[in-house]
CSV table of C-alpha atoms and ligand atoms in Angstrom, one decimal:
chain,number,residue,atom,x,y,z
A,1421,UNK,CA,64.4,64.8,199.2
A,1422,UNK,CA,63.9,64.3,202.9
A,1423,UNK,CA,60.8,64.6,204.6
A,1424,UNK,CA,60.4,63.9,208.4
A,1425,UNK,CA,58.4,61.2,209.7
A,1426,UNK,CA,59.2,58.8,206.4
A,1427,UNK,CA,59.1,55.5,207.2
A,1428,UNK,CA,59.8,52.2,205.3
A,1429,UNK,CA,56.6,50.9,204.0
A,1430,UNK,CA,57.4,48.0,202.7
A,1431,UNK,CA,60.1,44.9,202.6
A,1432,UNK,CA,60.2,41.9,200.4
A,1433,UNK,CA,62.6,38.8,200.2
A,1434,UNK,CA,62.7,36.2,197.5
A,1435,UNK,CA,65.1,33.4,197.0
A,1436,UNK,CA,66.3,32.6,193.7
A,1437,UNK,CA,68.7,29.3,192.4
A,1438,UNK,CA,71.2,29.4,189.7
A,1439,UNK,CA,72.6,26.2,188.4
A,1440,UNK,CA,76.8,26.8,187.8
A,1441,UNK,CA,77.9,26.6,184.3
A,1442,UNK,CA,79.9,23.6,185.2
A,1443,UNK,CA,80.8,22.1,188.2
A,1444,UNK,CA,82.5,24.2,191.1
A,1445,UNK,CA,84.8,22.9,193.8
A,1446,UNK,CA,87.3,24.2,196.4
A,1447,UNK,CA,89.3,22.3,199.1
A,1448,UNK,CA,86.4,21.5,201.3
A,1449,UNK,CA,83.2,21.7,199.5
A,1450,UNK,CA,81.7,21.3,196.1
A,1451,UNK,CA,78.3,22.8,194.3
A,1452,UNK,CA,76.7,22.9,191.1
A,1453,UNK,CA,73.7,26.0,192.2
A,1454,UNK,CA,74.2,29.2,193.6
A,1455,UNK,CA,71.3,30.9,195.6
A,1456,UNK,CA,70.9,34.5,195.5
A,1457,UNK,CA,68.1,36.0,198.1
A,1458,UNK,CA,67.5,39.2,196.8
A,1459,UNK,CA,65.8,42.1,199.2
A,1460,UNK,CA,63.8,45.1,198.2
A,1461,UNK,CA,62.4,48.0,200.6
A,1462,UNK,CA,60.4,50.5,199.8
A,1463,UNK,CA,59.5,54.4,201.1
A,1464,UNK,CA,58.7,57.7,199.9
A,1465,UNK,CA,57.9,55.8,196.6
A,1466,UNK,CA,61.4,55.2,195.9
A,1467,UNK,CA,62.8,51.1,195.9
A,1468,UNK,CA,66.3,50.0,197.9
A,1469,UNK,CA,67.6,46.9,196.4
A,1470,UNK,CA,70.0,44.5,198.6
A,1471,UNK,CA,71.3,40.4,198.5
A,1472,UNK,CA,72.8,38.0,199.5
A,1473,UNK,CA,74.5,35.3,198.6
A,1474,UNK,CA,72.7,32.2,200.8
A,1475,UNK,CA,70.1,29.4,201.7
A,1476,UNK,CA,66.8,30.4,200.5
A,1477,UNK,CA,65.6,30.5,204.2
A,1478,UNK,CA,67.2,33.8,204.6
A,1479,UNK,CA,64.2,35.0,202.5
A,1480,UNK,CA,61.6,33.6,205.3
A,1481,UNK,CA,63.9,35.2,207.8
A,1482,UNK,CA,63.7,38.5,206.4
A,1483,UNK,CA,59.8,38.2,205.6
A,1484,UNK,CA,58.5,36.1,208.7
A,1485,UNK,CA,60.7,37.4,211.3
A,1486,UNK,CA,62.6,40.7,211.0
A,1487,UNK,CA,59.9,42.3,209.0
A,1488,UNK,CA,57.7,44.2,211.8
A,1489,UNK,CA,61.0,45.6,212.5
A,1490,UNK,CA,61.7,46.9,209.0
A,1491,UNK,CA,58.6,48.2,208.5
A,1492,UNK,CA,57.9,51.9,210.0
A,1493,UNK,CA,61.7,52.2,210.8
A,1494,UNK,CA,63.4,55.6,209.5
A,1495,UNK,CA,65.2,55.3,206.0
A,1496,UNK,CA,67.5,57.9,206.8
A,1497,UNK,CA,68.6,56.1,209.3
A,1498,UNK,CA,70.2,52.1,208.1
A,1499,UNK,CA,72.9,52.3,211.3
A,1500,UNK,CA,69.9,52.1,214.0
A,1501,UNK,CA,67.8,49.7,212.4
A,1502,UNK,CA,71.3,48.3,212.0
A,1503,UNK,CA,71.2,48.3,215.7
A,1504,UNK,CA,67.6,47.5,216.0
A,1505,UNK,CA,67.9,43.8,214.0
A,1506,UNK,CA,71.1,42.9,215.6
A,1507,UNK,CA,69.4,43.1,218.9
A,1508,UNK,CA,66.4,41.0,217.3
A,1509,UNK,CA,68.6,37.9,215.9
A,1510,UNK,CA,69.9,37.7,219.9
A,1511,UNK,CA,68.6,34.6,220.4
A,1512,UNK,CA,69.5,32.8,216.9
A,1513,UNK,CA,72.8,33.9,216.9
A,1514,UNK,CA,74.8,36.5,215.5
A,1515,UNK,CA,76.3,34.6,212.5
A,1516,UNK,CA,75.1,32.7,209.6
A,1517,UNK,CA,72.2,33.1,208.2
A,1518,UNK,CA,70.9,36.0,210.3
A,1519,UNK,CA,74.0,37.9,209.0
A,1520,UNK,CA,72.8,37.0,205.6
A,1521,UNK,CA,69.2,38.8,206.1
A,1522,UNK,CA,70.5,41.9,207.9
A,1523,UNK,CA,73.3,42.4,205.2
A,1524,UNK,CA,70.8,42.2,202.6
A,1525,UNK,CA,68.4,44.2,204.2
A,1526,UNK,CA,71.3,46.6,205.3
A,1527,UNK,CA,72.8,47.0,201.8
A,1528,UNK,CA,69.1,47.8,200.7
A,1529,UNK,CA,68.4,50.1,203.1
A,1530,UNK,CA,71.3,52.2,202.3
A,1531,UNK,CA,70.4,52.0,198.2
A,1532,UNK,CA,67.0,53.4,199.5
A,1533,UNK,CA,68.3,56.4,201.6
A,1534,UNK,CA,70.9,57.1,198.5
A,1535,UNK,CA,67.9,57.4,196.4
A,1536,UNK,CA,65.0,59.1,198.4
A,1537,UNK,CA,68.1,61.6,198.3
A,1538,UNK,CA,69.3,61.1,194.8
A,1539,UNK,CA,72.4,60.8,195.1
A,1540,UNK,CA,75.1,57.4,194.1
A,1541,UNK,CA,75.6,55.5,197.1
A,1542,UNK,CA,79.5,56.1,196.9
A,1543,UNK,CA,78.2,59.8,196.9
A,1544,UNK,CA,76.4,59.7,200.2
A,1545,UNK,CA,78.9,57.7,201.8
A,1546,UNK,CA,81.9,59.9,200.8
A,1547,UNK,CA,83.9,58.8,198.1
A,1548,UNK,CA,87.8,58.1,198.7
A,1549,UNK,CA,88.4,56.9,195.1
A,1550,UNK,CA,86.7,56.8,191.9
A,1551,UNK,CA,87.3,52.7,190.8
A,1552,UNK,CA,88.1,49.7,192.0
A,1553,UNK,CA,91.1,46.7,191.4
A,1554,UNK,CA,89.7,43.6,190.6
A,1555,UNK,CA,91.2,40.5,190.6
A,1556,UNK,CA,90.2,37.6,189.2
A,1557,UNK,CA,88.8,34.7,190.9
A,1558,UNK,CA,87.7,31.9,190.4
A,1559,UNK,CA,90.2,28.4,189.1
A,1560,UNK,CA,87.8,25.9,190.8
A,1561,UNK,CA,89.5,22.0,191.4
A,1562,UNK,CA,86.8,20.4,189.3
A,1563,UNK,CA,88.1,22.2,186.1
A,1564,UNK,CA,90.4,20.6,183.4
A,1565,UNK,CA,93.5,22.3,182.9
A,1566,UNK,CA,92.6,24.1,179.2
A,1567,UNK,CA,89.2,25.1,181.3
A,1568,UNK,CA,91.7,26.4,184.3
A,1569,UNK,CA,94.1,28.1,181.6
A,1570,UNK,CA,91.6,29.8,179.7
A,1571,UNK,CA,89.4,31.5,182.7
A,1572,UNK,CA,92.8,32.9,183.8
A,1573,UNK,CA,94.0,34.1,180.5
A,1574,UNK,CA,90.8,35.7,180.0
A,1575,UNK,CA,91.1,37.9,183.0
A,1576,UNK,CA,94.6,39.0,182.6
A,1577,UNK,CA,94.2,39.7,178.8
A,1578,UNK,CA,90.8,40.6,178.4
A,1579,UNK,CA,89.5,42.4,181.7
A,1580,UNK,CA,93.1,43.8,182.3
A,1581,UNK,CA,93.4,42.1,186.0
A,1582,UNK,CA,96.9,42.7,187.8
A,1583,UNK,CA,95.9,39.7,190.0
A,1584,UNK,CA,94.2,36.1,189.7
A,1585,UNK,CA,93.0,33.4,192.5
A,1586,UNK,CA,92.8,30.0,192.0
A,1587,UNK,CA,91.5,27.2,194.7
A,1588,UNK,CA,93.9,24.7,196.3
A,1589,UNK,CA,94.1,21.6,199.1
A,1590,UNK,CA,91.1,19.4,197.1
A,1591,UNK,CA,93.7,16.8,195.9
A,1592,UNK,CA,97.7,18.5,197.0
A,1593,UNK,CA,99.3,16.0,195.2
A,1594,UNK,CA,97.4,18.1,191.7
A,1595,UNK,CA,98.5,21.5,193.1
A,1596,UNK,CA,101.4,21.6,191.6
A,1597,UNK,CA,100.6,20.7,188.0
A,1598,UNK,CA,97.3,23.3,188.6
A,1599,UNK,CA,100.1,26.1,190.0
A,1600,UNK,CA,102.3,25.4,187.0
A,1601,UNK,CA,99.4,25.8,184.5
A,1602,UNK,CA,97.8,29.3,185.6
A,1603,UNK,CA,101.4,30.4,186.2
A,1604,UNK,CA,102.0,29.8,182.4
A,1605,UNK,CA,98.4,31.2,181.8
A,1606,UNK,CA,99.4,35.0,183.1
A,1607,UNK,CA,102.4,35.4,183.0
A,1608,UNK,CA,104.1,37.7,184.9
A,1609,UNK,CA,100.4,38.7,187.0
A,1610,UNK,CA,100.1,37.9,190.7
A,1611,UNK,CA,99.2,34.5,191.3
A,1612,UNK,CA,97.1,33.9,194.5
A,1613,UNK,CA,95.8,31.1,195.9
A,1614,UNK,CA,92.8,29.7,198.3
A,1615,UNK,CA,92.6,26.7,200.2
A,1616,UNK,CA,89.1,27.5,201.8
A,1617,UNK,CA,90.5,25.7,205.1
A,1618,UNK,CA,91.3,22.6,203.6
A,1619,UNK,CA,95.1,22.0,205.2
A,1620,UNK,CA,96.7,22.0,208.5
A,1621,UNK,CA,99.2,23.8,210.4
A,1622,UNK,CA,102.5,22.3,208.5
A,1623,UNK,CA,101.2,21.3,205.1
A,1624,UNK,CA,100.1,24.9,205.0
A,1625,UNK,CA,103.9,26.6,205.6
A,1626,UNK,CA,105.2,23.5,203.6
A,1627,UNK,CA,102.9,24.3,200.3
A,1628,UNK,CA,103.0,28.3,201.3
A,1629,UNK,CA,106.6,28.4,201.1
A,1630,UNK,CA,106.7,25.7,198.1
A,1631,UNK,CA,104.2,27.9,195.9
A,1632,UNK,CA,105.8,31.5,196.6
A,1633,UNK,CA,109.4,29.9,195.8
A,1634,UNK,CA,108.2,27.4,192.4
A,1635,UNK,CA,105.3,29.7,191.1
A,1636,UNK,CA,105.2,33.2,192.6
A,1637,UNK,CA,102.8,33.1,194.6
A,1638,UNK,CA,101.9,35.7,196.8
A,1639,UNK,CA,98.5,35.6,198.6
A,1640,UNK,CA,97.8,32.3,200.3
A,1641,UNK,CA,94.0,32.4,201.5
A,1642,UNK,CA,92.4,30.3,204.8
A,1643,UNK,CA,95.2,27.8,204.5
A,1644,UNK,CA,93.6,26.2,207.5
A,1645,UNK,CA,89.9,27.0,208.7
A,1646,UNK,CA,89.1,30.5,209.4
A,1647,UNK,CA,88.3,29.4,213.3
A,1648,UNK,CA,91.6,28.2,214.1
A,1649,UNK,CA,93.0,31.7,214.7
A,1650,UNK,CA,96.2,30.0,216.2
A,1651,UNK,CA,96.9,28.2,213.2
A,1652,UNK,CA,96.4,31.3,211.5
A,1653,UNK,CA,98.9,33.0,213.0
A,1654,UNK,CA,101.1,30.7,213.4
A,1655,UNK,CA,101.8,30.0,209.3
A,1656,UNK,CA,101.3,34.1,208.9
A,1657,UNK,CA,104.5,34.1,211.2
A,1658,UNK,CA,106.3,31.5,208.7
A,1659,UNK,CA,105.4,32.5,205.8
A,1660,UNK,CA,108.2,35.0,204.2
A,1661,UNK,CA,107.3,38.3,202.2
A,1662,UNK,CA,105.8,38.6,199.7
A,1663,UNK,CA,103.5,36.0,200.4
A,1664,UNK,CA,100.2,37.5,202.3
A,1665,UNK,CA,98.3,35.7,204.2
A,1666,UNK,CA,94.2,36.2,203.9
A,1667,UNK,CA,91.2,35.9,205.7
A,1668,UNK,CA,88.1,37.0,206.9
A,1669,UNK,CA,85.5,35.8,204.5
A,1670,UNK,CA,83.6,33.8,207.1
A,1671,UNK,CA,83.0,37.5,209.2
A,1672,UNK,CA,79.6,37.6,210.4
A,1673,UNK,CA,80.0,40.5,213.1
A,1674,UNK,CA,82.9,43.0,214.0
A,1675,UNK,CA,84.2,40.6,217.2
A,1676,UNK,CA,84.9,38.2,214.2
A,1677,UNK,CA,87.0,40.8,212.7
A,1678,UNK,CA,88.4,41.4,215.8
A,1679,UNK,CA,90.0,38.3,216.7
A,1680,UNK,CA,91.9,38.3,213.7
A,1681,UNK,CA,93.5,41.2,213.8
A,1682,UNK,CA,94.0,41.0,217.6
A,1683,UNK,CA,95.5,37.6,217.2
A,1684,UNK,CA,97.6,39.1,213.9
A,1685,UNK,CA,96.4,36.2,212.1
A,1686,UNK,CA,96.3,37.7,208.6
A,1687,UNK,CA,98.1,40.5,206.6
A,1688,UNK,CA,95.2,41.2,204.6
A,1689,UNK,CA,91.8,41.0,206.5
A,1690,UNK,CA,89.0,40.3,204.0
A,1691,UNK,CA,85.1,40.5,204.8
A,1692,UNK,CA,82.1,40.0,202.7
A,1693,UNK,CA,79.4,43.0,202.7
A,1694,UNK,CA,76.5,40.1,202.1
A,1695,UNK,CA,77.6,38.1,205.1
A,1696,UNK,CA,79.2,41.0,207.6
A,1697,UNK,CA,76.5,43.2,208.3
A,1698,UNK,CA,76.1,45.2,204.8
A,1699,UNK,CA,77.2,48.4,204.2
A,1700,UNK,CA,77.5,49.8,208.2
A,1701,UNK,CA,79.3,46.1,209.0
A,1702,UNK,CA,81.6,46.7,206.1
A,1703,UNK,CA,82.4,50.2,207.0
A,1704,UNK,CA,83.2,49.5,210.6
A,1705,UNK,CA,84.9,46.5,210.2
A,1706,UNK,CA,87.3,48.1,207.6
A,1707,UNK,CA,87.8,50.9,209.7
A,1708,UNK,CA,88.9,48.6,212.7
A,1709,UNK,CA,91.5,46.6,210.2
A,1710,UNK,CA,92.6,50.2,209.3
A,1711,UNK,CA,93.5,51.1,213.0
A,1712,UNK,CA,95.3,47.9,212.8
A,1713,UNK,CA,97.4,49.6,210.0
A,1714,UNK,CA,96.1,45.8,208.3
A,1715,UNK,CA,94.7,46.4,204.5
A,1716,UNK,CA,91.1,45.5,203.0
A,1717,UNK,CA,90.2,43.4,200.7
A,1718,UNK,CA,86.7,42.7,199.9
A,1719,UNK,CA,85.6,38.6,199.5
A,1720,UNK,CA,82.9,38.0,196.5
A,1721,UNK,CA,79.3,39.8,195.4
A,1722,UNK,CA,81.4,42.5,193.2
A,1723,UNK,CA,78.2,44.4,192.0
A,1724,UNK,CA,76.8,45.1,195.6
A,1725,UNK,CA,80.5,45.8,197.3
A,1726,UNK,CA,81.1,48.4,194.5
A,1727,UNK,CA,80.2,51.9,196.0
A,1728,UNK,CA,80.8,50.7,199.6
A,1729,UNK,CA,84.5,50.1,198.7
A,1730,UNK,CA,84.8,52.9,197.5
A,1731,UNK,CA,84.2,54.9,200.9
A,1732,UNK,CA,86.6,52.4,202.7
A,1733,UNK,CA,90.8,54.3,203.3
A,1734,UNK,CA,92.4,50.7,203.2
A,1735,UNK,CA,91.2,49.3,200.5
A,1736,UNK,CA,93.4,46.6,198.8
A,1737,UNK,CA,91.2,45.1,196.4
A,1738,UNK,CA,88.1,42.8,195.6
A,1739,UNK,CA,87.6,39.7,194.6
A,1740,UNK,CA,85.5,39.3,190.5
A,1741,UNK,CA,84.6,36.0,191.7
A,1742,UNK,CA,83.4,33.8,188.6
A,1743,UNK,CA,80.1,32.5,190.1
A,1744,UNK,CA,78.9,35.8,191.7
A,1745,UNK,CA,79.6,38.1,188.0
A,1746,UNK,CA,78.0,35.6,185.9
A,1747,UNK,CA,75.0,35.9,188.4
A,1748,UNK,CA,75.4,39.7,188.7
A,1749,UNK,CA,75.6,40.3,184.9
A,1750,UNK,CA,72.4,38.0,184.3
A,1751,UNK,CA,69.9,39.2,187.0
A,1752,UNK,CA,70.9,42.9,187.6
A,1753,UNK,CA,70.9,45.8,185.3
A,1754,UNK,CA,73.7,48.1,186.0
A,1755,UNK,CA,76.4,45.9,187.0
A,1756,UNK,CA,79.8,46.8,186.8
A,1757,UNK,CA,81.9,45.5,183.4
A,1758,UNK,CA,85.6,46.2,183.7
A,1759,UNK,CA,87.8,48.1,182.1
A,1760,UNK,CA,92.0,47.3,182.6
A,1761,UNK,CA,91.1,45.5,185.6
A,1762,UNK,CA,89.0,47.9,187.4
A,1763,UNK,CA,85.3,48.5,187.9
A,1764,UNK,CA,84.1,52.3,188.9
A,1765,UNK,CA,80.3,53.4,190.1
A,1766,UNK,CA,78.0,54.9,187.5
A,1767,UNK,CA,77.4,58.5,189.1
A,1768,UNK,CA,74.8,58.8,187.1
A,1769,UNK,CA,72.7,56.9,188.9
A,1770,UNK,CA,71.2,57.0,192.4
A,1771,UNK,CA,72.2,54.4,195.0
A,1772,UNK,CA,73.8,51.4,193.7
A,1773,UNK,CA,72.9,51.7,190.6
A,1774,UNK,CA,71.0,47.9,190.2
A,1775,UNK,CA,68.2,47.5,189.7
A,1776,UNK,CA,66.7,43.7,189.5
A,1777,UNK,CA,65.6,41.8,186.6
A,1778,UNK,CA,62.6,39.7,187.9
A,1779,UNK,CA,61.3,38.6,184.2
A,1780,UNK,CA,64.9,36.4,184.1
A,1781,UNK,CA,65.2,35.5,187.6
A,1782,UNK,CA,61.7,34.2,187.7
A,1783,UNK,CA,62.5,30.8,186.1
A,1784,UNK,CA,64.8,30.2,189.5
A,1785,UNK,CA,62.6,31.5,191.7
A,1786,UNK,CA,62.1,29.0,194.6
A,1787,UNK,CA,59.1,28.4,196.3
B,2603,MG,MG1,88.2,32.4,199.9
């Protein structure tokens, strides 16, 4: 219900450290933890949950820095503290881990307003649609071929996904025989791929064109690094339909999003609500891909981007990336499980419809 003069009376941050369930690499990095820093604001009696996906300093961020602006700001109102913390992080930059905190603290803020007005997130936003399309992600380098074969067969025959992503450019001489495998894997699904930046101008075209012809492949993800916008736009304008080329997961602000579409770097821009500003980054920077008549997909965190994507005309898809669901499904109640390759919001619930497990997240906790 609202009542005037509510104020957020409380914000807390906490970082948390999942191991992998076996060794993850794409073409330019390797991990074997994941680090969730998981945000909760409070008013009116009533709890906002947010994350993101991060180092654990986000979580000192949040606490030591940005919370005396948090606290006594108007829940009904995420945009302007929106506002408010993007003016704050001025002078420590704009991206990284400052997008981290506000996009957790963002996403939480907007649970809480759903709630103190009980209503689904998706609900208060404005709902376009009432599910999702997933595609599977996931097809790290480090995996053996029956490990590769099997995650992909699982999401095209057991979660019903039209689409799967596997990574690329950590050894190119393997892509091939990796290509070849997942192609046999899902048969006549939509094969994608990601380099994560790991090629350069020509070996990108070369292996773009290459892949679409041998393998079907139709979605060719930061083939070169997400900051060489040229180079971006230069294989887009090689590469023959069908294949798309994809970006965007490295937006920390909506000038980032910008530049890509004002350079035409990518056919499908991509943005990821835990690292572009939450839900009012998401929103606007979908919106601005829209005027570019450019589609939306959504990079990662499937749980929290649920209702959000919902609200957004362009949408295109999102991304059930392996390491983020297992997280998800182990630390949050309520997160989406889905059904012929499609998750859809529970309107049963206010707001996002998580809530946090702390009693299984506590053996990660970091201190
Ligand atoms: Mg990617």
């Amino acid at each position: 219900m609202r009542r005037p003069g509510l104020q957020i009376d409380g914000v807390t941050a906490q970082a948390f450290t999942l191991p992998t369930d076996s060794p993850e690499a794409d073409g330019t990095m390797t991990w074997s933890a994941t680090t969730v820093i998981v945000v909760h604001v409070t008013a009116g009696g009533c709890t906002g949950l947010g994350y993101t996906y991060s180092d654990a300093a986000v979580a000192r961020l949040i606490e030591a820095t940005l919370k005396h602006r948090i606290v006594g700001s108007d829940p009904f109102a995420p945009t302007k503290l929106w506002d408010t913390l993007q003016a704050a992080v001025r002078n420590m930059g704009r991206a990284g881990m400052t997008a981290n905190a506000i996009s957790a603290v963002d996403t939480a803020v907007w649970d809480l307003k759903a709630k103190l007005l009980d209503l689904p997130l998706v609900t208060l936003l404005g709902a376009r649609r009432d599910h999702i399309e997933i595609y599977g992600s996931g097809g790290f380098t480090t995996y053996s071929d029956q490990q590769l074969a099997q995650q992909l067969h699982r999401w095209v025959h057991d979660a019903g996904c039209r689409a799967v992503k596997i990574k690329v450019g950590t050894d190119p001489a393997r892509d091939p025989h990796r290509l070849e495998i997942a192609r046999c894997a899902i048969g006549d699904a939509a094969l994608f791929m990601d380099a994560n930046g790991a090629m350069d101008v020509k070996a990108a075209i070369a292996s773009g064109r290459r892949a679409m012809e041998a393998w079907g492949v139709c979605w060719f993800e930061e083939p070169v690094s997400s900051d060489d916008i040229e180079g971006l736009t230069a294989i887009r304008a090689h590469l023959p339909a069908p294949m798309e080329l994809a970006a965007g997961e490295y937006i920390y602000n909506v000038d980032m999003a910008r530049q890509l579409l004002a350079c035409h770097a990518v056919d499908v821009l991509q943005a990821d609500i835990t690292r572009c500003g939450g839900v009012s980054g998401l929103l606007r920077i979908a919106d601005l891909a829209d005027a570019f008549h450019i589609p939306f997909s959504a990079h990662c965190a499937p749980a929290l981007h649920l209702h959000a994507l919902c609200a957004v005309r362009n949408l295109r898809h999102l991304e059930w990336f392996h390491d983020h669901v297992r997280i998800e499904q182990r630390l949050f109640d309520g997160a989406p499980v889905p059904h012929d390759g499609r998750i859809a919001p529970d309107l049963t619930q206010p707001g996002c419809g998580l809530t946090f497990r702390y009693a299984d997240a506590a053996p990660f906790a970091v201190h």
